[in-house]
């Protein structure tokens, strides 16, 4: 178990097993570029969200799941930006127990192989260290203010087939509702089953919605049954997922949503680079190294104070939100069973 008494540069610097993590979590203006290795991700609203993608071009998710990096739709998070034109549609649903987004993307523009069917990224992984290892998820969607971020312990992102989907569930790591609605073991059935939706390519839409049934639960003739993927694959699925009822839907034009992406190009990292030559062999970390304060979602004792408004705002005090609040100058970063406390 590794601990840090400062805001962590990496939440998982442990060298045993798969470690250390390749990227970093202390992300700010000094890491905001198309070679960033930031591994802190956000899901805030239809205009402000991130996806996971490989750091190197022409890479399959299955090869890069342990070291993928954040690509975001707004600047200010210290990450790479999703290139202009890559996003072609998205639907975000705000439900009583979770927030989810399902969208369409030219995945080659975020370094994925064109025909890659992809896979799941989540906060646990095969060893409770997450995929990507050390990846963190935050949101400001639960308190009515964009100045306070909360760490989300139950989260999942799927990438592949020119689609993405994500779901975040507030609550403790093994809160029954959060664990059920963000259940991350049915990784082979993709977005349609894990995030039932009515997303349409070419439309950007934000809605309120009821909860969908957790993945694996289905009702036939009034009887609720359970299906489990298992660990050795499956021949068929006995049900078709039903998207939840939605209301208060608002549609947007992409030009109004993604002003920060105008002129943003894909990563300029040469496709000929290999993982070992890019990351090196000593610490595993490559790309830009952060300096100064942590920006969003935190600050560090030695850095300058961040802005008090907007996407790089300082983090406000305690809230009644059932997640993990990031309070004042400190950061409590948790990766499944790994706790890094500052």
PDB file of N, CA and C in Angstrom, residues 22 144 154 178 207 212 216 222 235 252 255-256 273 276 310 324-325 327 336:
ATOM      1  N   UNK A  22       1.405   4.960 -15.419  1.00  0.00           N
ATOM      2  CA  UNK A  22       2.181   5.628 -16.456  1.00  0.00           C
ATOM      3  C   UNK A  22       2.034   7.139 -16.423  1.00  0.00           C
ATOM      4  N   UNK A 144     -24.972  21.832  -8.024  1.00  0.00           N
ATOM      5  CA  UNK A 144     -25.481  23.051  -8.626  1.00  0.00           C
ATOM      6  C   UNK A 144     -24.449  24.129  -8.827  1.00  0.00           C
ATOM      7  N   UNK A 154     -17.325   4.962  -8.078  1.00  0.00           N
ATOM      8  CA  UNK A 154     -17.939   3.958  -8.952  1.00  0.00           C
ATOM      9  C   UNK A 154     -18.161   4.578 -10.323  1.00  0.00           C
ATOM     10  N   UNK A 178     -24.833   2.375  -5.735  1.00  0.00           N
ATOM     11  CA  UNK A 178     -23.765   2.833  -6.621  1.00  0.00           C
ATOM     12  C   UNK A 178     -23.067   1.653  -7.278  1.00  0.00           C
ATOM     13  N   UNK A 207     -30.788  15.459 -20.910  1.00  0.00           N
ATOM     14  CA  UNK A 207     -32.118  15.107 -20.400  1.00  0.00           C
ATOM     15  C   UNK A 207     -32.057  14.710 -18.925  1.00  0.00           C
ATOM     16  N   UNK A 212     -32.515   3.336 -15.334  1.00  0.00           N
ATOM     17  CA  UNK A 212     -32.686   2.076 -16.050  1.00  0.00           C
ATOM     18  C   UNK A 212     -32.403   0.940 -15.074  1.00  0.00           C
ATOM     19  N   UNK A 216     -27.874  -6.628 -16.395  1.00  0.00           N
ATOM     20  CA  UNK A 216     -28.088  -8.003 -15.967  1.00  0.00           C
ATOM     21  C   UNK A 216     -29.459  -8.278 -15.389  1.00  0.00           C
ATOM     22  N   UNK A 222     -43.671  -9.635 -15.755  1.00  0.00           N
ATOM     23  CA  UNK A 222     -43.722  -9.213 -14.365  1.00  0.00           C
ATOM     24  C   UNK A 222     -42.730  -9.885 -13.445  1.00  0.00           C
ATOM     25  N   UNK A 235     -22.818 -17.192 -24.887  1.00  0.00           N
ATOM     26  CA  UNK A 235     -23.318 -17.517 -26.216  1.00  0.00           C
ATOM     27  C   UNK A 235     -24.413 -16.560 -26.652  1.00  0.00           C
ATOM     28  N   UNK A 252     -28.675  20.822 -28.444  1.00  0.00           N
ATOM     29  CA  UNK A 252     -27.665  21.862 -28.628  1.00  0.00           C
ATOM     30  C   UNK A 252     -26.976  21.671 -29.969  1.00  0.00           C
ATOM     31  N   UNK A 255     -21.328  23.504 -32.232  1.00  0.00           N
ATOM     32  CA  UNK A 255     -20.512  24.721 -32.278  1.00  0.00           C
ATOM     33  C   UNK A 255     -20.659  25.543 -31.011  1.00  0.00           C
ATOM     34  N   UNK A 256     -21.836  25.473 -30.374  1.00  0.00           N
ATOM     35  CA  UNK A 256     -22.054  26.212 -29.134  1.00  0.00           C
ATOM     36  C   UNK A 256     -21.482  25.480 -27.928  1.00  0.00           C
ATOM     37  N   UNK A 273       6.516   5.769 -32.767  1.00  0.00           N
ATOM     38  CA  UNK A 273       6.982   5.623 -31.399  1.00  0.00           C
ATOM     39  C   UNK A 273       6.370   4.390 -30.755  1.00  0.00           C
ATOM     40  N   UNK A 276       7.576   1.793 -24.975  1.00  0.00           N
ATOM     41  CA  UNK A 276       8.778   1.872 -24.153  1.00  0.00           C
ATOM     42  C   UNK A 276       9.610   3.103 -24.484  1.00  0.00           C
ATOM     43  N   UNK A 310     -15.260  29.293 -12.419  1.00  0.00           N
ATOM     44  CA  UNK A 310     -15.080  28.534 -13.647  1.00  0.00           C
ATOM     45  C   UNK A 310     -14.428  27.192 -13.453  1.00  0.00           C
ATOM     46  N   UNK A 324     -17.240  11.630  -2.530  1.00  0.00           N
ATOM     47  CA  UNK A 324     -16.071  12.012  -1.763  1.00  0.00           C
ATOM     48  C   UNK A 324     -15.773  13.472  -2.058  1.00  0.00           C
ATOM     49  N   UNK A 325     -16.041  14.389  -1.114  1.00  0.00           N
ATOM     50  CA  UNK A 325     -15.781  15.798  -1.400  1.00  0.00           C
ATOM     51  C   UNK A 325     -14.297  16.094  -1.404  1.00  0.00           C
ATOM     52  N   UNK A 327     -11.934  18.956  -0.450  1.00  0.00           N
ATOM     53  CA  UNK A 327     -12.168  20.098   0.416  1.00  0.00           C
ATOM     54  C   UNK A 327     -10.918  20.955   0.539  1.00  0.00           C
ATOM     55  N   UNK A 336     -10.201   2.402  -5.994  1.00  0.00           N
ATOM     56  CA  UNK A 336     -10.749   1.152  -5.486  1.00  0.00           C
ATOM     57  C   UNK A 336     -10.212   0.881  -4.082  1.00  0.00           C
TER      58      UNK A 336
END
